[in-house]
XYZ file of C-alpha atoms in Angstrom:
444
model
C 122.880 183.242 205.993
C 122.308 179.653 204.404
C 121.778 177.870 207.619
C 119.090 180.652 208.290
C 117.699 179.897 204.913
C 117.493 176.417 204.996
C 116.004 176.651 209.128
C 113.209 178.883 207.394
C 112.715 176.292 204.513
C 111.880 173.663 206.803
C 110.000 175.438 208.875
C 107.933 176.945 206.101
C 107.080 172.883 204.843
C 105.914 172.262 208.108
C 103.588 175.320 208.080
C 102.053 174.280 204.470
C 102.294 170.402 204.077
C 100.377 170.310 201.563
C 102.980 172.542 199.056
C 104.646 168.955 199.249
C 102.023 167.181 197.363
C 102.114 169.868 194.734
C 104.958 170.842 192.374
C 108.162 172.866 193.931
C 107.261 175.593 190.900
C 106.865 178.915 192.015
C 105.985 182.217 190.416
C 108.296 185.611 191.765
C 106.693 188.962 191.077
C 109.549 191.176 190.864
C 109.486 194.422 190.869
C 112.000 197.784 189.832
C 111.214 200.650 192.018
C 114.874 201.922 192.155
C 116.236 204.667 189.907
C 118.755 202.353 188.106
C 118.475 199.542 185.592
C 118.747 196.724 186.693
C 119.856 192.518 185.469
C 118.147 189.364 187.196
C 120.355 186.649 187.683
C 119.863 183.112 188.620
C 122.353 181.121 190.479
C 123.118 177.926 188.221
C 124.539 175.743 191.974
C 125.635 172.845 189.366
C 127.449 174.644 187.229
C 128.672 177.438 189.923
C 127.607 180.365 187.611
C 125.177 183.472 187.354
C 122.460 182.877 184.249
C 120.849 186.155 182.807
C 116.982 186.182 183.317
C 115.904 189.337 182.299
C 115.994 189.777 178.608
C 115.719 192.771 178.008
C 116.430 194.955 181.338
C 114.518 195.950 183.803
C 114.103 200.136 183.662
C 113.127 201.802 186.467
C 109.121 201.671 187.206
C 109.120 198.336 185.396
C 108.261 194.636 186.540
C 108.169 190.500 185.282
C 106.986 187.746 186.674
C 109.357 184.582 187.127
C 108.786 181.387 186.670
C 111.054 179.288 189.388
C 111.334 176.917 191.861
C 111.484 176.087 195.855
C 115.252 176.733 196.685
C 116.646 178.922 193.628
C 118.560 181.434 194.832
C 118.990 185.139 192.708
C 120.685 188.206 192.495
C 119.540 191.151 191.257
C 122.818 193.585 189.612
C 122.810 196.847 189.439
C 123.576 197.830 185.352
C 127.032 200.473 184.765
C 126.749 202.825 182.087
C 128.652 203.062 179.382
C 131.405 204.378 181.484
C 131.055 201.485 183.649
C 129.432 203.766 186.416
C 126.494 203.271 188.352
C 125.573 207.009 189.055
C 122.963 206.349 191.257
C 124.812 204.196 194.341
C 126.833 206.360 197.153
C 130.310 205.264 195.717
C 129.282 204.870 192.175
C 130.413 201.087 192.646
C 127.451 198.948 191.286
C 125.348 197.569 193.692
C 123.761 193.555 194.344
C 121.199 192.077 196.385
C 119.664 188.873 195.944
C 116.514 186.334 197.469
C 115.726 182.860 198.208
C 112.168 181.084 196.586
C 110.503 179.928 199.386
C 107.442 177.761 200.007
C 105.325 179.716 200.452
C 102.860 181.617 197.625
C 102.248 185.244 197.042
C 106.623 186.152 196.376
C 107.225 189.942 195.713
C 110.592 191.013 195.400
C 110.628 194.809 195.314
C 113.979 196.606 194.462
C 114.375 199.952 196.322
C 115.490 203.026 195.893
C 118.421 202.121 198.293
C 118.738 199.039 196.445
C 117.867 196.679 198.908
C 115.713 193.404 197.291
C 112.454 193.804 199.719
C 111.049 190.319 199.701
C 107.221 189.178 201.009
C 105.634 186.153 200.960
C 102.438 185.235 202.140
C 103.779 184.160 205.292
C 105.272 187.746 205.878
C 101.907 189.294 204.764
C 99.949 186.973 207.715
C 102.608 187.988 210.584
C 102.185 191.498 209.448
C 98.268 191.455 209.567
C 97.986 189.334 212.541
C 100.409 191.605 214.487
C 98.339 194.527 213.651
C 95.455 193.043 214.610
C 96.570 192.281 217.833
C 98.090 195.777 218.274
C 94.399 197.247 217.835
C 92.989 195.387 219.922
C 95.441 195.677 222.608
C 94.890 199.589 222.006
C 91.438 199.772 222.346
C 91.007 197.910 225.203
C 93.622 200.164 227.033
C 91.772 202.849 225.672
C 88.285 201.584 227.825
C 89.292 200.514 230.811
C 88.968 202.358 233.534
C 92.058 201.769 235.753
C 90.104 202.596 238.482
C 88.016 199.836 238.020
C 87.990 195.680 238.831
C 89.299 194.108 236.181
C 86.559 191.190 235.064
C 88.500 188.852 233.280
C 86.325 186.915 231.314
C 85.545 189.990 230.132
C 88.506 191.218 228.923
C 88.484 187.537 227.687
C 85.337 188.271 225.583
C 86.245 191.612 224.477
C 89.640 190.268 222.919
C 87.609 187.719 221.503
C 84.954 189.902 219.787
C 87.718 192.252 218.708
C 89.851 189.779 216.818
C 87.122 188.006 214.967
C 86.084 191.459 213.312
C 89.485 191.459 212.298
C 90.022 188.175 211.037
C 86.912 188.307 209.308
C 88.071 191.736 207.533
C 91.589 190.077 206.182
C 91.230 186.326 206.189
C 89.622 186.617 202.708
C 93.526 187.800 201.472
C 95.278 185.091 201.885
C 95.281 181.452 200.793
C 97.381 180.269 203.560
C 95.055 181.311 206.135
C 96.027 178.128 208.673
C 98.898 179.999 209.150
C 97.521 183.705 210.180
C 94.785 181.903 212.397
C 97.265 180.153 214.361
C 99.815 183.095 214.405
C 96.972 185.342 215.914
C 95.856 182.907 218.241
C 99.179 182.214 219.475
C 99.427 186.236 220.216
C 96.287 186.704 221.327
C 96.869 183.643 224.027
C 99.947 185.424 225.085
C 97.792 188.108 225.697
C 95.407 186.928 227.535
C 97.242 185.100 229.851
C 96.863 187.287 232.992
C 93.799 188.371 232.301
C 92.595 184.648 232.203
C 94.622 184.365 235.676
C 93.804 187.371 237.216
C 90.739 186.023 239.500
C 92.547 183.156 241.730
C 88.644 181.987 242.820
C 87.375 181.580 239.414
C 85.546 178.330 239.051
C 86.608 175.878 236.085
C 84.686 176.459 232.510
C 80.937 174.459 232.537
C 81.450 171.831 230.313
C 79.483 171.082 227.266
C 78.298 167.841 228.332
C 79.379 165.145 230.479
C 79.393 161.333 229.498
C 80.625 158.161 231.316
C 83.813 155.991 230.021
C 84.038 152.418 230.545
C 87.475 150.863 231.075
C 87.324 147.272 231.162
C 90.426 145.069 231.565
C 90.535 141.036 231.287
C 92.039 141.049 235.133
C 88.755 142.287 236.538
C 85.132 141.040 236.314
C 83.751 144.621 236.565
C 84.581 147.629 234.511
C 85.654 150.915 236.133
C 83.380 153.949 235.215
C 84.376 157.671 234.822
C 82.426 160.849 234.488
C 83.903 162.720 231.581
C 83.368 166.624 230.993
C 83.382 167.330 227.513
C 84.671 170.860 227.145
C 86.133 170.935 223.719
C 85.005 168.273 220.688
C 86.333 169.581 217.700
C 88.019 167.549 214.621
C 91.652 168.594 216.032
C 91.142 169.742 219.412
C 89.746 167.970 222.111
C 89.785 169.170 225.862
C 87.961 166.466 228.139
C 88.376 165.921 232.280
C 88.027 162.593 233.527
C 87.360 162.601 236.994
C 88.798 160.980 239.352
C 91.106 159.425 236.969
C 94.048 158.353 238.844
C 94.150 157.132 242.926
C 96.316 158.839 245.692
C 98.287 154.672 246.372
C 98.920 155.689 242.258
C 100.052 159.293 242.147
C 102.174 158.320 245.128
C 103.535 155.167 243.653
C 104.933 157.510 240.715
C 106.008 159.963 243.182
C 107.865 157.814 245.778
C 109.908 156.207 242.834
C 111.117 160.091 241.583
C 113.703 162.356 243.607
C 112.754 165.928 244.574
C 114.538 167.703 242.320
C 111.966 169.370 240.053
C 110.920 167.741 236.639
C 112.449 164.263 236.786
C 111.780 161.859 233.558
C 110.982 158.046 234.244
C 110.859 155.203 231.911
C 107.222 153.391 231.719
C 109.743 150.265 231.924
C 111.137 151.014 235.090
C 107.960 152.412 236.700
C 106.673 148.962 235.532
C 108.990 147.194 237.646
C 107.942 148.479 241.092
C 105.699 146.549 243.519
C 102.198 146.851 243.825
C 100.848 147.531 240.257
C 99.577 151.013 240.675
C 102.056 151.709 238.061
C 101.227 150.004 235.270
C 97.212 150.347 236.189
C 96.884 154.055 235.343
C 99.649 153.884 232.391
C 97.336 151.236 230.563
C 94.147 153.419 231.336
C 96.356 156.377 229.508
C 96.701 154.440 226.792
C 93.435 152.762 226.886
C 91.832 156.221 226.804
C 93.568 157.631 224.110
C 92.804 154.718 222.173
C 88.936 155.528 222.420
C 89.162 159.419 222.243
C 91.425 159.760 219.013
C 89.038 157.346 217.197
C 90.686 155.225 214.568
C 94.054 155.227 215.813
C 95.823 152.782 218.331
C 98.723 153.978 220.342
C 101.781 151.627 220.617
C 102.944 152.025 224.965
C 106.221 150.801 223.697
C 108.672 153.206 222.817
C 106.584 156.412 224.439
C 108.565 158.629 226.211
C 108.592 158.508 230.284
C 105.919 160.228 232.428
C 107.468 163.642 233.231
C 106.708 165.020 237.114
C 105.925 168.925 237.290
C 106.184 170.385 240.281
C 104.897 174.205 239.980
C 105.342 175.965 243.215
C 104.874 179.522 245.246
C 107.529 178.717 247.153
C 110.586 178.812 244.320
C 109.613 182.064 243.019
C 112.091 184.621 244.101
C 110.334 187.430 247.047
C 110.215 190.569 244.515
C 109.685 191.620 241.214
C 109.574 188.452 240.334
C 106.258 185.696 239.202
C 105.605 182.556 240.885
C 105.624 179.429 238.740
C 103.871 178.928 235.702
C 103.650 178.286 232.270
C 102.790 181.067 229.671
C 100.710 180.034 226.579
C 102.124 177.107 224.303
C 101.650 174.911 222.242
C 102.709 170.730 223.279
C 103.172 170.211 219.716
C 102.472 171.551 215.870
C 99.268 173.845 215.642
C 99.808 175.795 213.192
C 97.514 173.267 210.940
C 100.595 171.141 209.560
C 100.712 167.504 208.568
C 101.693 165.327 211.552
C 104.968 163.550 211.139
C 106.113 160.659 211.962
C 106.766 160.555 215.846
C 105.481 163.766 216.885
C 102.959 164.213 219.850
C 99.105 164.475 219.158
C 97.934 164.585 222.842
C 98.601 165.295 226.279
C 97.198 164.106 229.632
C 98.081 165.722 233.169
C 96.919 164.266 236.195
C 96.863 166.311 239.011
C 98.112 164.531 242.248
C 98.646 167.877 244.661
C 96.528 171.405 243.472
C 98.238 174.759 244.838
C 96.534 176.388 247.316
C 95.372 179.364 245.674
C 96.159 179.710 241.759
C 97.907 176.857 239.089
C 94.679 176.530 236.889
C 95.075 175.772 233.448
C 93.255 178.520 230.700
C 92.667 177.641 227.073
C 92.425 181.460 226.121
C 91.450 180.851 222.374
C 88.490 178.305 223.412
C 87.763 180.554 226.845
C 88.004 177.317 228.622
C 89.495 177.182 232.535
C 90.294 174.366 234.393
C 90.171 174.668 237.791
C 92.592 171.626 238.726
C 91.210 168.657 241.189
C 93.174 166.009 242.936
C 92.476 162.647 240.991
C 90.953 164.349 238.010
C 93.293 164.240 234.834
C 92.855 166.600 231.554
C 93.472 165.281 228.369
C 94.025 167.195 225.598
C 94.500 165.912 221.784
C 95.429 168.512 218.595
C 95.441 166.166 215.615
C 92.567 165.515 213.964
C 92.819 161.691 213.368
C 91.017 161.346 210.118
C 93.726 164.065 208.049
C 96.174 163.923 210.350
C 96.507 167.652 210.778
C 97.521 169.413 213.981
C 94.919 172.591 214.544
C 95.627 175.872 214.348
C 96.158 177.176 217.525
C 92.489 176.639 219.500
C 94.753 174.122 221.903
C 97.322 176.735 223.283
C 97.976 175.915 226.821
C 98.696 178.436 229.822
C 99.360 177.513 232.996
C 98.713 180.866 235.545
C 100.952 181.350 238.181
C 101.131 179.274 241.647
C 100.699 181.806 244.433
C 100.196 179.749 247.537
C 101.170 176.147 247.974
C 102.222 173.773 245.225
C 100.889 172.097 242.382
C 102.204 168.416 241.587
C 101.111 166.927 238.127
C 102.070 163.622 236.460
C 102.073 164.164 232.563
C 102.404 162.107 229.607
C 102.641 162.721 225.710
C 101.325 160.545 223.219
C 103.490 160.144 220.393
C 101.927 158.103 217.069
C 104.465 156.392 215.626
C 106.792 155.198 217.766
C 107.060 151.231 218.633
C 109.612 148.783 220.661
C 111.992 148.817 217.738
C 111.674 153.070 216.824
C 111.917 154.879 220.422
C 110.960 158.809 220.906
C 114.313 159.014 220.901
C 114.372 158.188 217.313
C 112.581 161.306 216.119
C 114.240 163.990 218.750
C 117.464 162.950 217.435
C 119.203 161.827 220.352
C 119.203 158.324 219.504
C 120.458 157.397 223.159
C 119.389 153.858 224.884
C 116.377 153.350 226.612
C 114.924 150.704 227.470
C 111.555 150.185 225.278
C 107.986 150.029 227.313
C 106.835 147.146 227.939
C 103.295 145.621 226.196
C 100.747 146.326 228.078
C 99.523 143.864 231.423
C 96.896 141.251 230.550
């Protein structure tokens, strides 16, 4: 039970960074809905002892507010009679239960007629409201469709869409951590989606916003290399851009010939480095060249980045029956549920697609409606961090990958950690700690 405790703990200051600027006090409404009198106790950890809060008891029907902190742990006691009975429990053997303060705001401890402490939190109320939401929805669409019909499904896309923000808008007023709710709907609501966003194989990819043209200049060439980008996404912590025609077959093969064929395989930018020709290093300093422009403000140390990891999604490993093909149901590459960034983390991706399936393997943002019908050469990038606060967002970026029915899609992908360096790997912060060899600077 503690190590569950102190998992949710963390979790919970990763949700709500900003708790951490503010004082650890709390307020606990507790509440006496049992039949039986009850004590409040606090556990005292440094002096291993139970100190009386209530004063005087709590009678049935009644309530108090405490005034705690993050981490105190209580107990609520059932009170004996004067015959050292409690008439009320099963066995007539007094009865305890007891909570944990948590981050979060909004803590109700309700003591039931069972005598069970029922605690909520804010963070309880949002999972409860954005699950119901989602369960309506999911109801009344089942309720009008016709299952005799086609299913359109950027329809259905809309429809969910239309359906959740009357919802939102009807309960997003309640609570204070509303980052939280937004992303946990989302996050449901992209699982959702998922095969309806990948039911047409033929779909076309999203029309982009706009389209502009990036410049990459390096001090080995005389000319600058241009690329159409389509715009698809410009938000404060979500970006979703394609640059076309980003990376060259003599590249995608260079990164390929140097892997084995045995599904995802990891290598180091050092090593890749090392091999003849160039293409290597050419497209990893255009990575990191990019990112530099599109998260404005912020320049990306190569050294210490994790290696460029090969996915191979493919028709051809899915089992014949009752079984899907490859893919990749919605997620997240890092935080987005609106937390701080720390130290290390990711804060975008890029995938460049070197071999598109046959028929299926796009890539859906179901909370922006945006599809991606992949190209050979073209790479999406896709940041979550707004660079100014350095806040992930709140779910817009979730990712699905729809299934690979016919042939097989190859992509190279990188993620871009901030904060790492030659001397603090990525190893650092996923707390392996093993040796790698650091990137090397990039070529001049």
């Amino acid at each position: 039970m503690s190590m569950l405790i102190s998992f949710l703990v963390a979790l919970i200051s990763l949700f709500f960074p900003y708790c951490a600027a503010q004082a650890n006090a709390r307020e606990v409404y507790v509440v006496n809905a049992g039949r039986s009198t009850v004590e409040l106790y606090w556990y005292n950890e440094e002096e291993d002892a139970f100190e009386l809060e209530s004063d005087p008891d709590m009678l049935p029907g009644t309530d108090m507010d405490t005034q705690t902190f993050v981490g105190h742990a209580f107990e609520i006691w059932e009170k004996p009679n004067s015959r050292g009975e409690c008439r009320h429990a099963p066995d007539g053997e007094c009865r305890k239960c007891f909570y944990i303060v948590t981050k979060y705001t909004e803590q109700m401890v309700t003591v039931t007629e069972d005598f069970e402490c029922q605690f909520e939190d804010s963070n309880i109320l949002a999972t409860k409201k954005a699950t119901d939401i989602v369960g309506k929805c999911r109801s009344e669409m089942k309720e009008d469709s016709d299952p005799d019909q086609e299913v359109d499904p950027m329809s259905m896309v809309n429809t969910l869409s239309e359906c959740t923000k009357l919802g939102i808008n009807d309960v997003l007023h309640e609570f204070q951590e509303e980052k939280y709710f937004e992303s946990t709907l989302r996050q449901r609501m992209a699982n959702l989606a998922h095969d309806y966003m990948c039911a047409d194989d033929d779909i076309e990819s999203t029309e982009p916003d706009y389209e502009n043209d990036w410049e990459y200049e390096t001090d080995s060439s005389d000319s600058a290399q241009s690329f159409t980008v389509q715009v698809h996404v410009e938000q404060k912590s979500a970006q979703i851009y394609v640059l076309e025609q980003f990376v060259t077959e003599e590249e995608c093969q260079a990164i390929l010939d140097a892997s084995s064929d045995q599904g995802k395989v990891r290598l180091s930018l050092f090593e890749l480095s090392l091999l003849e020709g160039g293409f290597i290093q050419n497209v990893v300093n255009r990575m990191y060249s990019y990112a530099d422009e599109a998260l404005e403000g912020i320049h990306f140390d190569m050294q210490g980045q994790e290696p460029l990891d090969i996915i191979r999604y493919s028709h051809a490993t899915a089992p014949a029956e009752n079984q899907r093909p490859d893919q990749h149901m919605a997620h997240c590459n890092d935080g987005c549920n609106g937390q701080q960034h720390q130290e290390g983390d990711g804060v975008a991706t890029i995938l460049m697609y070197c071999q598109v399936a046959d028929r299926g393997g796009h890539d859906s943002f179901p909370n922006l409606g945006v599809h991606v019908k992949p190209r050979v050469g073209d790479a999406l990038f896709v940041s979550y961090m707004d660079p100014a606060s350095q806040l992930y967002d709140t779910g817009f970026t979730n990712h699905t990958v729809c299934p690979v029915h016919e042939g097989t899609k190859v992509v190279i992908s990188q993620r871009i950690r901030l904060g790492v360096s030659q001397k603090t790997l990525y190893t650092h912060f996923d707390g392996t700690h093993q040796d790698v060899v650091p990137c090397p600077a990039p070529a001049v």
